[in-house]
Amino acid sequence: MPDLLYPPVIGLARTWFKALDLRFDIHGTHHVPRRGGAVLVSNHISYLDFIFTGLAARPAKRLVRFMAKESVFRHKVSGPLMRAMKHIPVDRRRGEDAYAHALGALRSGEVIGVFPEATISRSFALKDFKSGAARLAQEARVPLVPMALWGTQRLWTKGHRRDFGRNHIPVGIRVGEPLPAGDGESPLTVTERLRDRVHELLEAAQRAYPASPEGPADSWWLPAHLGGTAPTPAEARAL
């Protein structure tokens, strides 16, 4: 069945990016396979990360099917859109259904988008990864494609009001070389390697980021270990 809705939604998103005058710094999109299944794995710092993760796959002309919490599919507006774009609902009480759905999509040659931290990182530092992405890649025999986002938290994130009025916000996107899922390796070992690679990409995006906080009141989006006032990982866990 053809994707009738997904391409127009992408076009609308690009128009919105231009209206916001976002400044993109994107590297490594050639690592996204042009054909065949793959698991695209990103850090998670914003409610909008799925849009920017999907943007990284566009040079390869791929449409990413994201795994998202089931409540999004029940919403009267987002639900029909998510289903029409063939994203995958995740009911945490019945995770095996989402897993089987994603596995079938991978085996049919789709790119699946996964945020293995499961929820947004309030500290903007990398959290522990769930092993589901590695298990999917191993069972489907497809590569894991690591990537990192930076700057998206300034637009809309947990615990802060969305800010779509501030123009010229830089958004960094880094995509790394595909990682083999590792025949014979445990999913936990593969997950550790994957997390290390995403961490490297995140640090590269942070080093290249061209903006700094505009005073103490604006330092909320910078992690504590980089001198900002975002919660530490321990404080974020308490929240």
PDB file of C-alpha atoms in Angstrom:
ATOM      1  CA  MET A   1       0.000   0.000   0.000  1.00  0.00           C
ATOM      2  CA  PRO A   2       1.555   3.360  -1.041  1.00  0.00           C
ATOM      3  CA  ASP A   3       2.462   6.033   1.495  1.00  0.00           C
ATOM      4  CA  LEU A   4      -0.018   8.749   0.557  1.00  0.00           C
ATOM      5  CA  LEU A   5       0.236  10.819   3.732  1.00  0.00           C
ATOM      6  CA  TYR A   6       3.845  10.523   4.897  1.00  0.00           C
ATOM      7  CA  PRO A   7       5.506  12.535   2.060  1.00  0.00           C
ATOM      8  CA  PRO A   8       3.100  15.510   2.415  1.00  0.00           C
ATOM      9  CA  VAL A   9       3.684  15.522   6.194  1.00  0.00           C
ATOM     10  CA  ILE A  10       7.427  15.686   5.546  1.00  0.00           C
ATOM     11  CA  GLY A  11       6.844  18.589   3.165  1.00  0.00           C
ATOM     12  CA  LEU A  12       4.853  20.434   5.824  1.00  0.00           C
ATOM     13  CA  ALA A  13       7.597  19.798   8.386  1.00  0.00           C
ATOM     14  CA  ARG A  14      10.226  21.261   6.053  1.00  0.00           C
ATOM     15  CA  THR A  15       8.077  24.328   5.470  1.00  0.00           C
ATOM     16  CA  TRP A  16       7.754  24.709   9.235  1.00  0.00           C
ATOM     17  CA  PHE A  17      11.531  24.424   9.667  1.00  0.00           C
ATOM     18  CA  LYS A  18      11.968  27.278   7.177  1.00  0.00           C
ATOM     19  CA  ALA A  19       9.392  29.389   8.997  1.00  0.00           C
ATOM     20  CA  LEU A  20      11.276  28.831  12.262  1.00  0.00           C
ATOM     21  CA  ASP A  21      14.539  29.576  10.442  1.00  0.00           C
ATOM     22  CA  LEU A  22      16.244  26.622  12.086  1.00  0.00           C
ATOM     23  CA  ARG A  23      19.967  26.233  11.428  1.00  0.00           C
ATOM     24  CA  PHE A  24      20.797  22.612  10.637  1.00  0.00           C
ATOM     25  CA  ASP A  25      24.202  21.014  11.031  1.00  0.00           C
ATOM     26  CA  ILE A  26      23.801  17.492   9.659  1.00  0.00           C
ATOM     27  CA  HIS A  27      26.568  14.950   9.113  1.00  0.00           C
ATOM     28  CA  GLY A  28      26.605  11.272   8.208  1.00  0.00           C
ATOM     29  CA  THR A  29      23.249  10.822   6.489  1.00  0.00           C
ATOM     30  CA  HIS A  30      24.990   8.634   3.888  1.00  0.00           C
ATOM     31  CA  HIS A  31      25.197   5.961   6.590  1.00  0.00           C
ATOM     32  CA  VAL A  32      21.445   5.336   6.413  1.00  0.00           C
ATOM     33  CA  PRO A  33      21.003   2.299   4.104  1.00  0.00           C
ATOM     34  CA  ARG A  34      19.191   3.080   0.877  1.00  0.00           C
ATOM     35  CA  ARG A  35      17.486  -0.299   0.867  1.00  0.00           C
ATOM     36  CA  GLY A  36      16.736  -3.105   3.266  1.00  0.00           C
ATOM     37  CA  GLY A  37      15.795  -3.122   6.895  1.00  0.00           C
ATOM     38  CA  ALA A  38      17.633  -1.149   9.575  1.00  0.00           C
ATOM     39  CA  VAL A  39      17.079   0.047  13.145  1.00  0.00           C
ATOM     40  CA  LEU A  40      17.723   3.783  13.474  1.00  0.00           C
ATOM     41  CA  VAL A  41      18.653   4.540  17.091  1.00  0.00           C
ATOM     42  CA  SER A  42      18.779   8.036  18.613  1.00  0.00           C
ATOM     43  CA  ASN A  43      19.072   9.795  21.938  1.00  0.00           C
ATOM     44  CA  HIS A  44      15.876  11.445  23.190  1.00  0.00           C
ATOM     45  CA  ILE A  45      15.818  15.048  24.466  1.00  0.00           C
ATOM     46  CA  SER A  46      12.700  16.570  22.901  1.00  0.00           C
ATOM     47  CA  TYR A  47       9.083  15.838  22.035  1.00  0.00           C
ATOM     48  CA  LEU A  48      10.031  16.591  18.414  1.00  0.00           C
ATOM     49  CA  ASP A  49      12.929  14.153  18.085  1.00  0.00           C
ATOM     50  CA  PHE A  50      11.030  11.784  15.817  1.00  0.00           C
ATOM     51  CA  ILE A  51      10.752  14.578  13.220  1.00  0.00           C
ATOM     52  CA  PHE A  52      14.480  15.270  13.215  1.00  0.00           C
ATOM     53  CA  THR A  53      15.411  11.594  13.312  1.00  0.00           C
ATOM     54  CA  GLY A  54      13.225  11.046  10.271  1.00  0.00           C
ATOM     55  CA  LEU A  55      14.854  14.031   8.562  1.00  0.00           C
ATOM     56  CA  ALA A  56      18.221  12.263   8.738  1.00  0.00           C
ATOM     57  CA  ALA A  57      16.812   9.420   6.614  1.00  0.00           C
ATOM     58  CA  ARG A  58      15.481  11.617   3.816  1.00  0.00           C
ATOM     59  CA  PRO A  59      18.723  11.846   1.774  1.00  0.00           C
ATOM     60  CA  ALA A  60      18.529   8.045   1.512  1.00  0.00           C
ATOM     61  CA  LYS A  61      14.867   8.403   0.475  1.00  0.00           C
ATOM     62  CA  ARG A  62      13.731   6.309   3.428  1.00  0.00           C
ATOM     63  CA  LEU A  63      10.590   6.690   5.523  1.00  0.00           C
ATOM     64  CA  VAL A  64      11.134   5.770   9.154  1.00  0.00           C
ATOM     65  CA  ARG A  65       8.469   3.841  11.086  1.00  0.00           C
ATOM     66  CA  PHE A  66       8.740   4.919  14.708  1.00  0.00           C
ATOM     67  CA  MET A  67       7.835   2.928  17.780  1.00  0.00           C
ATOM     68  CA  ALA A  68       5.759   5.262  19.975  1.00  0.00           C
ATOM     69  CA  LYS A  69       3.665   4.917  23.100  1.00  0.00           C
ATOM     70  CA  GLU A  70       0.169   3.658  22.471  1.00  0.00           C
ATOM     71  CA  SER A  71      -1.535   6.727  23.950  1.00  0.00           C
ATOM     72  CA  VAL A  72      -0.350   8.804  20.974  1.00  0.00           C
ATOM     73  CA  PHE A  73      -2.373   6.517  18.711  1.00  0.00           C
ATOM     74  CA  ARG A  74      -5.511   7.063  20.800  1.00  0.00           C
ATOM     75  CA  HIS A  75      -5.418  10.848  20.348  1.00  0.00           C
ATOM     76  CA  LYS A  76      -8.108  12.113  17.976  1.00  0.00           C
ATOM     77  CA  VAL A  77      -5.619  14.140  15.913  1.00  0.00           C
ATOM     78  CA  SER A  78      -2.294  12.329  16.158  1.00  0.00           C
ATOM     79  CA  GLY A  79      -3.814   8.836  16.140  1.00  0.00           C
ATOM     80  CA  PRO A  80      -5.066   8.764  12.544  1.00  0.00           C
ATOM     81  CA  LEU A  81      -1.826  10.405  11.364  1.00  0.00           C
ATOM     82  CA  MET A  82       0.375   7.882  13.170  1.00  0.00           C
ATOM     83  CA  ARG A  83      -1.568   4.948  11.799  1.00  0.00           C
ATOM     84  CA  ALA A  84      -1.592   6.328   8.249  1.00  0.00           C
ATOM     85  CA  MET A  85       2.194   6.747   8.387  1.00  0.00           C
ATOM     86  CA  LYS A  86       2.524   3.125   9.592  1.00  0.00           C
ATOM     87  CA  HIS A  87       4.200   3.923  12.884  1.00  0.00           C
ATOM     88  CA  ILE A  88       4.121   1.244  15.565  1.00  0.00           C
ATOM     89  CA  PRO A  89       2.128   1.585  18.813  1.00  0.00           C
ATOM     90  CA  VAL A  90       3.808   0.339  21.988  1.00  0.00           C
ATOM     91  CA  ASP A  91       1.607  -0.787  24.867  1.00  0.00           C
ATOM     92  CA  ARG A  92       4.072  -1.379  27.699  1.00  0.00           C
ATOM     93  CA  ARG A  93       1.744  -3.959  29.224  1.00  0.00           C
ATOM     94  CA  ARG A  94       1.903  -5.967  25.986  1.00  0.00           C
ATOM     95  CA  GLY A  95       5.296  -5.124  24.556  1.00  0.00           C
ATOM     96  CA  GLU A  96       5.491  -8.407  22.642  1.00  0.00           C
ATOM     97  CA  ASP A  97       2.857  -7.143  20.166  1.00  0.00           C
ATOM     98  CA  ALA A  98       4.904  -4.058  19.265  1.00  0.00           C
ATOM     99  CA  TYR A  99       8.053  -6.179  19.054  1.00  0.00           C
ATOM    100  CA  ALA A 100       6.414  -8.603  16.613  1.00  0.00           C
ATOM    101  CA  HIS A 101       5.071  -5.693  14.546  1.00  0.00           C
ATOM    102  CA  ALA A 102       8.504  -4.055  14.343  1.00  0.00           C
ATOM    103  CA  LEU A 103      10.212  -7.355  13.543  1.00  0.00           C
ATOM    104  CA  GLY A 104       7.858  -7.970  10.655  1.00  0.00           C
ATOM    105  CA  ALA A 105       8.466  -4.469   9.311  1.00  0.00           C
ATOM    106  CA  LEU A 106      12.249  -4.942   9.479  1.00  0.00           C
ATOM    107  CA  ARG A 107      12.051  -8.249   7.663  1.00  0.00           C
ATOM    108  CA  SER A 108      10.019  -6.599   4.915  1.00  0.00           C
ATOM    109  CA  GLY A 109      12.780  -4.019   4.423  1.00  0.00           C
ATOM    110  CA  GLU A 110      11.534  -1.084   6.515  1.00  0.00           C
ATOM    111  CA  VAL A 111      13.596   1.314   8.645  1.00  0.00           C
ATOM    112  CA  ILE A 112      12.403   1.310  12.262  1.00  0.00           C
ATOM    113  CA  GLY A 113      13.104   4.290  14.542  1.00  0.00           C
ATOM    114  CA  VAL A 114      13.789   3.556  18.215  1.00  0.00           C
ATOM    115  CA  PHE A 115      14.590   5.762  21.218  1.00  0.00           C
ATOM    116  CA  PRO A 116      16.169   3.165  23.544  1.00  0.00           C
ATOM    117  CA  GLU A 117      16.184   5.529  26.541  1.00  0.00           C
ATOM    118  CA  ALA A 118      12.378   5.032  26.403  1.00  0.00           C
ATOM    119  CA  THR A 119      11.620   8.519  27.748  1.00  0.00           C
ATOM    120  CA  ILE A 120      13.032  12.009  27.306  1.00  0.00           C
ATOM    121  CA  SER A 121      16.235  12.655  29.239  1.00  0.00           C
ATOM    122  CA  ARG A 122      15.598  15.654  31.492  1.00  0.00           C
ATOM    123  CA  SER A 123      19.324  15.926  32.185  1.00  0.00           C
ATOM    124  CA  PHE A 124      20.040  15.978  28.417  1.00  0.00           C
ATOM    125  CA  ALA A 125      22.770  13.441  29.170  1.00  0.00           C
ATOM    126  CA  LEU A 126      22.489   9.939  27.795  1.00  0.00           C
ATOM    127  CA  LYS A 127      20.448   7.553  29.947  1.00  0.00           C
ATOM    128  CA  ASP A 128      20.731   3.774  30.076  1.00  0.00           C
ATOM    129  CA  PHE A 129      19.513   1.974  26.946  1.00  0.00           C
ATOM    130  CA  LYS A 130      16.853  -0.702  26.803  1.00  0.00           C
ATOM    131  CA  SER A 131      18.006  -3.766  24.832  1.00  0.00           C
ATOM    132  CA  GLY A 132      15.010  -3.967  22.485  1.00  0.00           C
ATOM    133  CA  ALA A 133      16.731  -2.294  19.530  1.00  0.00           C
ATOM    134  CA  ALA A 134      19.630  -4.751  19.672  1.00  0.00           C
ATOM    135  CA  ARG A 135      17.294  -7.724  19.987  1.00  0.00           C
ATOM    136  CA  LEU A 136      15.256  -6.566  16.997  1.00  0.00           C
ATOM    137  CA  ALA A 137      18.350  -6.063  14.850  1.00  0.00           C
ATOM    138  CA  GLN A 138      19.758  -9.461  15.811  1.00  0.00           C
ATOM    139  CA  GLU A 139      16.545 -11.346  15.123  1.00  0.00           C
ATOM    140  CA  ALA A 140      15.838  -9.536  11.842  1.00  0.00           C
ATOM    141  CA  ARG A 141      19.533  -9.673  10.829  1.00  0.00           C
ATOM    142  CA  VAL A 142      19.686  -5.970  10.031  1.00  0.00           C
ATOM    143  CA  PRO A 143      22.178  -3.256  11.068  1.00  0.00           C
ATOM    144  CA  LEU A 144      21.815  -0.741  13.866  1.00  0.00           C
ATOM    145  CA  VAL A 145      22.341   2.847  12.723  1.00  0.00           C
ATOM    146  CA  PRO A 146      23.348   5.094  15.657  1.00  0.00           C
ATOM    147  CA  MET A 147      22.624   8.800  15.648  1.00  0.00           C
ATOM    148  CA  ALA A 148      22.484  11.774  18.001  1.00  0.00           C
ATOM    149  CA  LEU A 149      20.459  14.974  18.180  1.00  0.00           C
ATOM    150  CA  TRP A 150      21.400  18.211  19.887  1.00  0.00           C
ATOM    151  CA  GLY A 151      19.544  21.523  20.185  1.00  0.00           C
ATOM    152  CA  THR A 152      16.072  20.059  19.752  1.00  0.00           C
ATOM    153  CA  GLN A 153      15.465  20.409  23.503  1.00  0.00           C
ATOM    154  CA  ARG A 154      15.427  24.190  23.057  1.00  0.00           C
ATOM    155  CA  LEU A 155      12.233  23.925  20.985  1.00  0.00           C
ATOM    156  CA  TRP A 156      10.107  21.689  23.203  1.00  0.00           C
ATOM    157  CA  THR A 157      11.051  19.320  25.969  1.00  0.00           C
ATOM    158  CA  LYS A 158       9.750  17.881  29.200  1.00  0.00           C
ATOM    159  CA  GLY A 159       9.358  20.384  32.033  1.00  0.00           C
ATOM    160  CA  HIS A 160       9.680  23.470  29.813  1.00  0.00           C
ATOM    161  CA  ARG A 161       7.279  25.455  27.680  1.00  0.00           C
ATOM    162  CA  ARG A 162       7.593  24.994  23.950  1.00  0.00           C
ATOM    163  CA  ASP A 163       9.352  27.839  22.182  1.00  0.00           C
ATOM    164  CA  PHE A 164       8.575  28.042  18.485  1.00  0.00           C
ATOM    165  CA  GLY A 165       8.989  31.816  18.374  1.00  0.00           C
ATOM    166  CA  ARG A 166      12.745  31.967  18.791  1.00  0.00           C
ATOM    167  CA  ASN A 167      14.396  31.917  15.375  1.00  0.00           C
ATOM    168  CA  HIS A 168      17.844  30.744  14.310  1.00  0.00           C
ATOM    169  CA  ILE A 169      18.051  27.865  16.814  1.00  0.00           C
ATOM    170  CA  PRO A 170      20.794  25.491  15.653  1.00  0.00           C
ATOM    171  CA  VAL A 171      19.957  21.787  15.452  1.00  0.00           C
ATOM    172  CA  GLY A 172      22.804  19.302  15.284  1.00  0.00           C
ATOM    173  CA  ILE A 173      22.272  15.841  13.778  1.00  0.00           C
ATOM    174  CA  ARG A 174      25.009  13.210  13.633  1.00  0.00           C
ATOM    175  CA  VAL A 175      24.579   9.777  12.026  1.00  0.00           C
ATOM    176  CA  GLY A 176      27.211   7.098  12.557  1.00  0.00           C
ATOM    177  CA  GLU A 177      28.315   4.049  10.623  1.00  0.00           C
ATOM    178  CA  PRO A 178      25.949   1.079  10.840  1.00  0.00           C
ATOM    179  CA  LEU A 179      26.810  -1.383  13.588  1.00  0.00           C
ATOM    180  CA  PRO A 180      26.408  -5.094  12.954  1.00  0.00           C
ATOM    181  CA  ALA A 181      23.980  -6.642  15.404  1.00  0.00           C
ATOM    182  CA  GLY A 182      26.616  -9.179  16.409  1.00  0.00           C
ATOM    183  CA  ASP A 183      25.866 -12.840  15.811  1.00  0.00           C
ATOM    184  CA  GLY A 184      26.590 -14.745  18.988  1.00  0.00           C
ATOM    185  CA  GLU A 185      26.847 -11.611  21.133  1.00  0.00           C
ATOM    186  CA  SER A 186      24.340 -11.044  23.891  1.00  0.00           C
ATOM    187  CA  PRO A 187      21.840  -8.217  23.281  1.00  0.00           C
ATOM    188  CA  LEU A 188      23.206  -6.492  26.381  1.00  0.00           C
ATOM    189  CA  THR A 189      26.737  -6.438  24.956  1.00  0.00           C
ATOM    190  CA  VAL A 190      25.480  -5.088  21.641  1.00  0.00           C
ATOM    191  CA  THR A 191      23.447  -2.480  23.514  1.00  0.00           C
ATOM    192  CA  GLU A 192      26.545  -1.327  25.401  1.00  0.00           C
ATOM    193  CA  ARG A 193      28.457  -0.884  22.128  1.00  0.00           C
ATOM    194  CA  LEU A 194      25.502   0.945  20.627  1.00  0.00           C
ATOM    195  CA  ARG A 195      25.187   3.307  23.580  1.00  0.00           C
ATOM    196  CA  ASP A 196      28.922   4.066  23.467  1.00  0.00           C
ATOM    197  CA  ARG A 197      28.625   5.010  19.807  1.00  0.00           C
ATOM    198  CA  VAL A 198      25.565   7.230  20.345  1.00  0.00           C
ATOM    199  CA  HIS A 199      27.447   8.895  23.209  1.00  0.00           C
ATOM    200  CA  GLU A 200      30.392   9.643  20.909  1.00  0.00           C
ATOM    201  CA  LEU A 201      28.058  11.150  18.318  1.00  0.00           C
ATOM    202  CA  LEU A 202      26.272  13.221  20.967  1.00  0.00           C
ATOM    203  CA  GLU A 203      29.563  14.637  22.244  1.00  0.00           C
ATOM    204  CA  ALA A 204      30.593  15.469  18.662  1.00  0.00           C
ATOM    205  CA  ALA A 205      27.306  17.337  18.116  1.00  0.00           C
ATOM    206  CA  GLN A 206      27.757  19.212  21.404  1.00  0.00           C
ATOM    207  CA  ARG A 207      31.340  20.219  20.577  1.00  0.00           C
ATOM    208  CA  ALA A 208      30.267  21.557  17.184  1.00  0.00           C
ATOM    209  CA  TYR A 209      27.195  23.366  18.495  1.00  0.00           C
ATOM    210  CA  PRO A 210      27.543  27.072  17.613  1.00  0.00           C
ATOM    211  CA  ALA A 211      25.350  28.564  20.375  1.00  0.00           C
ATOM    212  CA  SER A 212      25.770  29.136  24.102  1.00  0.00           C
ATOM    213  CA  PRO A 213      23.222  30.088  26.782  1.00  0.00           C
ATOM    214  CA  GLU A 214      22.284  33.770  26.761  1.00  0.00           C
ATOM    215  CA  GLY A 215      22.874  34.223  30.467  1.00  0.00           C
ATOM    216  CA  PRO A 216      21.997  32.160  33.576  1.00  0.00           C
ATOM    217  CA  ALA A 217      18.249  32.105  32.890  1.00  0.00           C
ATOM    218  CA  ASP A 218      18.910  30.511  29.504  1.00  0.00           C
ATOM    219  CA  SER A 219      21.312  27.823  30.717  1.00  0.00           C
ATOM    220  CA  TRP A 220      18.538  25.308  31.455  1.00  0.00           C
ATOM    221  CA  TRP A 221      19.121  23.491  28.150  1.00  0.00           C
ATOM    222  CA  LEU A 222      22.800  22.809  28.854  1.00  0.00           C
ATOM    223  CA  PRO A 223      23.694  19.678  30.862  1.00  0.00           C
ATOM    224  CA  ALA A 224      25.182  20.135  34.314  1.00  0.00           C
ATOM    225  CA  HIS A 225      28.466  18.495  33.286  1.00  0.00           C
ATOM    226  CA  LEU A 226      28.854  21.168  30.587  1.00  0.00           C
ATOM    227  CA  GLY A 227      28.190  24.007  33.037  1.00  0.00           C
ATOM    228  CA  GLY A 228      24.439  24.357  32.528  1.00  0.00           C
ATOM    229  CA  THR A 229      21.597  24.279  35.015  1.00  0.00           C
ATOM    230  CA  ALA A 230      19.798  21.199  33.680  1.00  0.00           C
ATOM    231  CA  PRO A 231      19.207  18.540  36.362  1.00  0.00           C
ATOM    232  CA  THR A 232      22.001  16.070  36.919  1.00  0.00           C
ATOM    233  CA  PRO A 233      21.184  12.490  35.878  1.00  0.00           C
ATOM    234  CA  ALA A 234      20.508  11.636  39.531  1.00  0.00           C
ATOM    235  CA  GLU A 235      18.212  14.650  39.943  1.00  0.00           C
ATOM    236  CA  ALA A 236      16.443  13.765  36.696  1.00  0.00           C
ATOM    237  CA  ARG A 237      15.790  10.219  37.941  1.00  0.00           C
ATOM    238  CA  ALA A 238      14.227  11.664  41.080  1.00  0.00           C
ATOM    239  CA  LEU A 239      11.954  13.849  38.957  1.00  0.00           C
TER     240      LEU A 239
END
